[in-house]
Tab-separated table of C-alpha atoms in Angstrom:
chain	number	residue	atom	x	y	z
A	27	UNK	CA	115.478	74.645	69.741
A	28	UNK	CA	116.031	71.054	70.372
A	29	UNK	CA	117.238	71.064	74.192
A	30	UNK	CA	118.219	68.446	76.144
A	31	UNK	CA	118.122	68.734	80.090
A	32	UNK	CA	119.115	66.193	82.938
A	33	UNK	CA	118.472	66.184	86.263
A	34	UNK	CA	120.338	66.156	88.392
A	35	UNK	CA	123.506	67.616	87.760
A	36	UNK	CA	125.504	66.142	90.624
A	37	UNK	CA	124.439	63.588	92.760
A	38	UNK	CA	126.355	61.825	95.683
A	39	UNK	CA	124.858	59.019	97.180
A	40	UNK	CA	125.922	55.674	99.336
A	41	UNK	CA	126.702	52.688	98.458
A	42	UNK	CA	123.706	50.215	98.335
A	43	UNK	CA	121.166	52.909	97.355
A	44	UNK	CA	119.252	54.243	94.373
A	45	UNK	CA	119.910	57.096	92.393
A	46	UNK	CA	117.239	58.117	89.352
A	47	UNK	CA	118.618	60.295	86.736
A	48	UNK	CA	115.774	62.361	84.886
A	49	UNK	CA	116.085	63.052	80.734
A	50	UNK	CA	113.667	65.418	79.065
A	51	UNK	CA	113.346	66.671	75.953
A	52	UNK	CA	112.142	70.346	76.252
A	53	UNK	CA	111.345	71.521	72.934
A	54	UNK	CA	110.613	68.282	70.704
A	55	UNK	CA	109.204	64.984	71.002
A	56	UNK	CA	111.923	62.185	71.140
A	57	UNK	CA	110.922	58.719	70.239
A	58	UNK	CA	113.807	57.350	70.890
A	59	UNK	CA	116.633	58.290	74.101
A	60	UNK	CA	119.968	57.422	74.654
A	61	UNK	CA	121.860	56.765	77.411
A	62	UNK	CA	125.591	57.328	77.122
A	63	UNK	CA	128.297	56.429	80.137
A	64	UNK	CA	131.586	58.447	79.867
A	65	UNK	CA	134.533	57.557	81.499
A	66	UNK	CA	137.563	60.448	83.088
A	67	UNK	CA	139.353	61.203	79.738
A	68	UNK	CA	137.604	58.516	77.928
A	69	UNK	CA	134.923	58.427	75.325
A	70	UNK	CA	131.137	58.030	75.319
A	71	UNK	CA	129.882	54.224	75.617
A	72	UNK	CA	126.519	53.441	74.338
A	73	UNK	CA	124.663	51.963	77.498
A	74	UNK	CA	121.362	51.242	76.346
A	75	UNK	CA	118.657	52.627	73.720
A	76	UNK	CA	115.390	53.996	74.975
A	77	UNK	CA	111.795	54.237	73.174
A	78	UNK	CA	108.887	55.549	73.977
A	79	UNK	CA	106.167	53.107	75.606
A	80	UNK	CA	108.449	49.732	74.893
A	81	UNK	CA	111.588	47.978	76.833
A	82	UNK	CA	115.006	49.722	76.446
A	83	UNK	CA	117.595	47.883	74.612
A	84	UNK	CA	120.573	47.595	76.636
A	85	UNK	CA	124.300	47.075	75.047
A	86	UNK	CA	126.142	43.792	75.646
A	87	UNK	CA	127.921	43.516	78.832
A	88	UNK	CA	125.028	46.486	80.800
A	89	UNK	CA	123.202	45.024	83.428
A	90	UNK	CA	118.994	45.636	82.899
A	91	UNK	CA	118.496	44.892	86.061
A	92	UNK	CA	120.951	47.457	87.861
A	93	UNK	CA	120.610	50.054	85.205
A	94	UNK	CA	117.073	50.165	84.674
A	95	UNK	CA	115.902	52.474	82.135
A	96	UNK	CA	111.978	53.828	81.970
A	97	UNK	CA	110.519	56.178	78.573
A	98	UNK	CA	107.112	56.955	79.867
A	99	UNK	CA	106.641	59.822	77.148
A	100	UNK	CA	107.890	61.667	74.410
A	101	UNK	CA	109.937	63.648	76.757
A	102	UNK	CA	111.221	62.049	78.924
A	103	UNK	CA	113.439	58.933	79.278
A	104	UNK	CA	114.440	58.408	83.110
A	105	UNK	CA	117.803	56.203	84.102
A	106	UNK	CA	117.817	54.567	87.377
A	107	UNK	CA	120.696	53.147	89.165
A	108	UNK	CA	119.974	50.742	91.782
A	109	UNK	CA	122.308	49.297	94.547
A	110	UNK	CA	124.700	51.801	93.589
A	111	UNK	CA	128.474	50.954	94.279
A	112	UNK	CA	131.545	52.844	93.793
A	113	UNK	CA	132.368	51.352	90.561
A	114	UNK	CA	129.305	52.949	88.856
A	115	UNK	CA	130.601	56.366	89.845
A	116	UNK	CA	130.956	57.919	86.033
A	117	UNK	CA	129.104	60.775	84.362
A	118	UNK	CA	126.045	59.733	82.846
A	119	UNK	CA	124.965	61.735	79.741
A	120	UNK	CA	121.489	61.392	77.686
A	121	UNK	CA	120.479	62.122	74.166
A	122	UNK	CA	117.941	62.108	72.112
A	123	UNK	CA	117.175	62.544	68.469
A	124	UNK	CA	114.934	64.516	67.391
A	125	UNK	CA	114.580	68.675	66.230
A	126	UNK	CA	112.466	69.775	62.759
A	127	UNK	CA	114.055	67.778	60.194
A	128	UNK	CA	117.072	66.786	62.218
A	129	UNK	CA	116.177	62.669	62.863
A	130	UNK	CA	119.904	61.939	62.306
A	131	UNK	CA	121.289	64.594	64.834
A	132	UNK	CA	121.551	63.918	68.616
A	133	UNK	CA	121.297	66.267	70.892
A	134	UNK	CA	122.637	65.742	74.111
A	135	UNK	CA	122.098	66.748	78.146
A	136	UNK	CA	124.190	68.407	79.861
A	137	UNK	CA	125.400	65.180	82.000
A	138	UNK	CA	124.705	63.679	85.257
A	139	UNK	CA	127.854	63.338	87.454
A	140	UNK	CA	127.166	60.083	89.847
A	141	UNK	CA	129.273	59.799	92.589
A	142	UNK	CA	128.884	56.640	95.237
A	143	UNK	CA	130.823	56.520	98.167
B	24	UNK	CA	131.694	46.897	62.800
B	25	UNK	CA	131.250	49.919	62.802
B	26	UNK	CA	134.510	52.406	64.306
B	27	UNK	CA	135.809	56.135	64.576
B	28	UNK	CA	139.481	56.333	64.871
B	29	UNK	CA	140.839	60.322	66.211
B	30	UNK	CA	144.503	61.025	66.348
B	31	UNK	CA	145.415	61.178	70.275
B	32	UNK	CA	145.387	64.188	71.987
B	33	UNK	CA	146.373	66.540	73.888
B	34	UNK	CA	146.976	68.971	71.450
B	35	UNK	CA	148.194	71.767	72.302
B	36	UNK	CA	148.555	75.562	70.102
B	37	UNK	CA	148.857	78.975	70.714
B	38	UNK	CA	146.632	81.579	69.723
B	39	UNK	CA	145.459	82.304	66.157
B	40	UNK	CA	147.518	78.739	64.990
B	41	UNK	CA	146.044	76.513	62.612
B	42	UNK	CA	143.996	73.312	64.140
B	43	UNK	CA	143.573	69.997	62.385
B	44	UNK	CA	142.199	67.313	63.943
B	45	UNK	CA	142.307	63.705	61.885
B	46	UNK	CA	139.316	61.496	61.991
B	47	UNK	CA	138.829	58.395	59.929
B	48	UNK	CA	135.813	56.239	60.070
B	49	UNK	CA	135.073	52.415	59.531
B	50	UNK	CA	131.154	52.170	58.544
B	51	UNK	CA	129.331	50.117	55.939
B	52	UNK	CA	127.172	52.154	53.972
B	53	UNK	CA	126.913	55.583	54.120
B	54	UNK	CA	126.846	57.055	57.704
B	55	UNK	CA	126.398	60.735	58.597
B	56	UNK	CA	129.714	61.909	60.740
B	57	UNK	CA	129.574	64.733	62.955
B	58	UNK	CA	131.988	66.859	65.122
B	59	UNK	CA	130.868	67.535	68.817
B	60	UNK	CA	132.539	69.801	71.401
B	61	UNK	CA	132.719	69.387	74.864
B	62	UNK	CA	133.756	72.529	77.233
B	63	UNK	CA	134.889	72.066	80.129
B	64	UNK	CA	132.289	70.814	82.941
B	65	UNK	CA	129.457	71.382	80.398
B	66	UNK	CA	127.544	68.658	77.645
B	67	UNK	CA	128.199	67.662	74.516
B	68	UNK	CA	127.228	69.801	71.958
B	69	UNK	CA	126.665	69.471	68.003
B	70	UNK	CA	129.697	71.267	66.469
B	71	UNK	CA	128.934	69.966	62.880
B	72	UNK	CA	127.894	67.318	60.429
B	73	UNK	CA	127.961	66.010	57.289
B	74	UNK	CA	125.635	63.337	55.939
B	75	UNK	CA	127.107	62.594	52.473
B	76	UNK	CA	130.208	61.799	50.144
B	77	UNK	CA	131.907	65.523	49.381
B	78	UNK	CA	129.390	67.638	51.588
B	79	UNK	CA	131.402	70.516	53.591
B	80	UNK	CA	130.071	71.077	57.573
B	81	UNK	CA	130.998	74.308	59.063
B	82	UNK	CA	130.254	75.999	62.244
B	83	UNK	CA	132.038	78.587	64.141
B	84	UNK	CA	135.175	78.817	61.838
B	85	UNK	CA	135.579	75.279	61.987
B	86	UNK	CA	135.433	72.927	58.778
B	87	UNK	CA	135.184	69.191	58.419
B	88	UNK	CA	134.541	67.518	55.015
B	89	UNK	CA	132.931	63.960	54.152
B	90	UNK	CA	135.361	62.242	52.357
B	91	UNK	CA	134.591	58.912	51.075
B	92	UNK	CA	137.626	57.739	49.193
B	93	UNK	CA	139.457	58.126	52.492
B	94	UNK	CA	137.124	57.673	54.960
B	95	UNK	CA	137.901	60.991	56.721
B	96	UNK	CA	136.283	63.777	57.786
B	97	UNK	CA	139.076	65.615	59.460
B	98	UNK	CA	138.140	69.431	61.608
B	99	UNK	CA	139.932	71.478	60.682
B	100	UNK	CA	140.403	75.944	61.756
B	101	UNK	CA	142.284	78.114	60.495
B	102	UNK	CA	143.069	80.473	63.540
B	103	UNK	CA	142.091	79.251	67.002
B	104	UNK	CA	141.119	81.416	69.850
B	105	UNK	CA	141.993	80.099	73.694
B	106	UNK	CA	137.877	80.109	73.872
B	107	UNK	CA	138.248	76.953	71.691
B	108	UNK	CA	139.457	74.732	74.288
B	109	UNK	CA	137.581	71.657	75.005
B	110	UNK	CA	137.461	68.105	74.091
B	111	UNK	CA	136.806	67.175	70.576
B	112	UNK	CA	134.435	64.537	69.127
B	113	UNK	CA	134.280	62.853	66.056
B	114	UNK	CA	131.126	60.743	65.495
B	115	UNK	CA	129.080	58.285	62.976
B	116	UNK	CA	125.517	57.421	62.335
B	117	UNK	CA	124.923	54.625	60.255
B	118	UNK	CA	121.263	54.458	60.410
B	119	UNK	CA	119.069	57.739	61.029
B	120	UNK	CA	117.023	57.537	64.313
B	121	UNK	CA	120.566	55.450	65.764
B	122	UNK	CA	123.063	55.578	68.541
B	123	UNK	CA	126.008	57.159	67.672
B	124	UNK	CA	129.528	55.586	67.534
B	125	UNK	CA	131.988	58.795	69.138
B	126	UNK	CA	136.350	58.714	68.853
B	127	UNK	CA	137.690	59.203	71.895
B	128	UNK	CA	137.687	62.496	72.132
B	129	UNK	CA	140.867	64.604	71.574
B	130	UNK	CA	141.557	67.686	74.158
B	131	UNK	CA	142.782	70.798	72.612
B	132	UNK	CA	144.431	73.464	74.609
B	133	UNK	CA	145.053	76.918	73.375
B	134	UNK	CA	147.187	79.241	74.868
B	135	UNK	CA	147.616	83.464	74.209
């Protein structure tokens, strides 16, 4: 139980355009989402905090506007990058809490690997 | 605020060594700490956790306990296998329902 997925896996788009990044929670209903930005060899930064049916709650220093970040359900959370430049090129990873009796555990997606040429 | 502090990596070992990676933790309160794993090209995924003073996690050979006096919660195996390679995690909750607040990850290689 308590699976994560993300789609896409890869994407590779150009610079200027869109890219949506889909989070679902397959087997449990997750109030809230995270979205996590991870860096080559670096750690996980917290980008933004997602619930379900109100406006995300982005981190200092994230843009709302460019990341903008949509919970229409209980399962799923989506992330959308718009005008997309090289410098957001990173590996995007979701989580969400959630799992029978497990509201202090994350579990996470597998990653979405954004490349922008 | 809130911090996790892992020793830097890469560590490297050979087959059947003993592992111990150090993890200390600044957190008001009482947060839960947890170990993820990340394999190579694949997700995080919950190796762990602990969520108070003196409790034990263990998972796959792999130990890590809470302690408060030292704010630690080091991993700790006693014979690694080369499948054990990945990057290593350490993580706090101080709230339930939270974001959590991840190390930066240490890389352990193991060689036969």
């Amino acid at each position: 139980g308590a699976v994560v997925s993300q789609h896409p896996s890869r994407v590779i788009c150009k610079s200027g355009t869109s890219v949506k990044i889909e989070c679902r929670s397959l087997d449990f209903q997750a109030t809230t989402m995270f979205w996590y930005r991870q860096f080559p060899k670096q750690s996980l930064m917290l980008m933004a905090t997602s619930n379900e049916g109100s406006k995300a709650t982005y981190e200092q220093g994230v843009e709302k506007d460019k990341f903008l970040i949509n919970h229409a359900s209980l399962t799923l959370s989506t992330l959308t990058v718009t005008s997309a430049h090289p410098e957001d090129s990173s590996f995007y990873i979701c989580s969400a809490n959630g799992g029978a009796g497990s509201t202090d555990t994350q579990y996470f997606g597998p990653g979405t690997r954004l490349t922008v040429l | 605020g809130n911090s996790v502090t892992q020793m830097e990596g890469p560590v490297t070992l050979s087959e059947e060594a003993f592992l111990t990676i150090n993890c200390t933790y600044t957190a008001t309160g009482y947060p839960s700490l947890f170990w993820y794993v990340q394999y190579p090209g694949e997700g995080l995924q919950l190796l762990l956790k602990a969520t108070k003073a003196d409790d034990k996690g263990s998972n796959k050979g792999f130990e890590a306990t809470y302690r408060k006096e030292t704010t630690s919660f080091h991993l700790e195996k006693g014979s690694v296998q080369v499948s054990d390679s990945a990057v290593y995690f350490c993580a706090l909750s101080d709230q339930a329902g939270t974001a959590l607040i991840f190390g930066k990850g240490t890389t352990l290689s193991v060689s036969s």
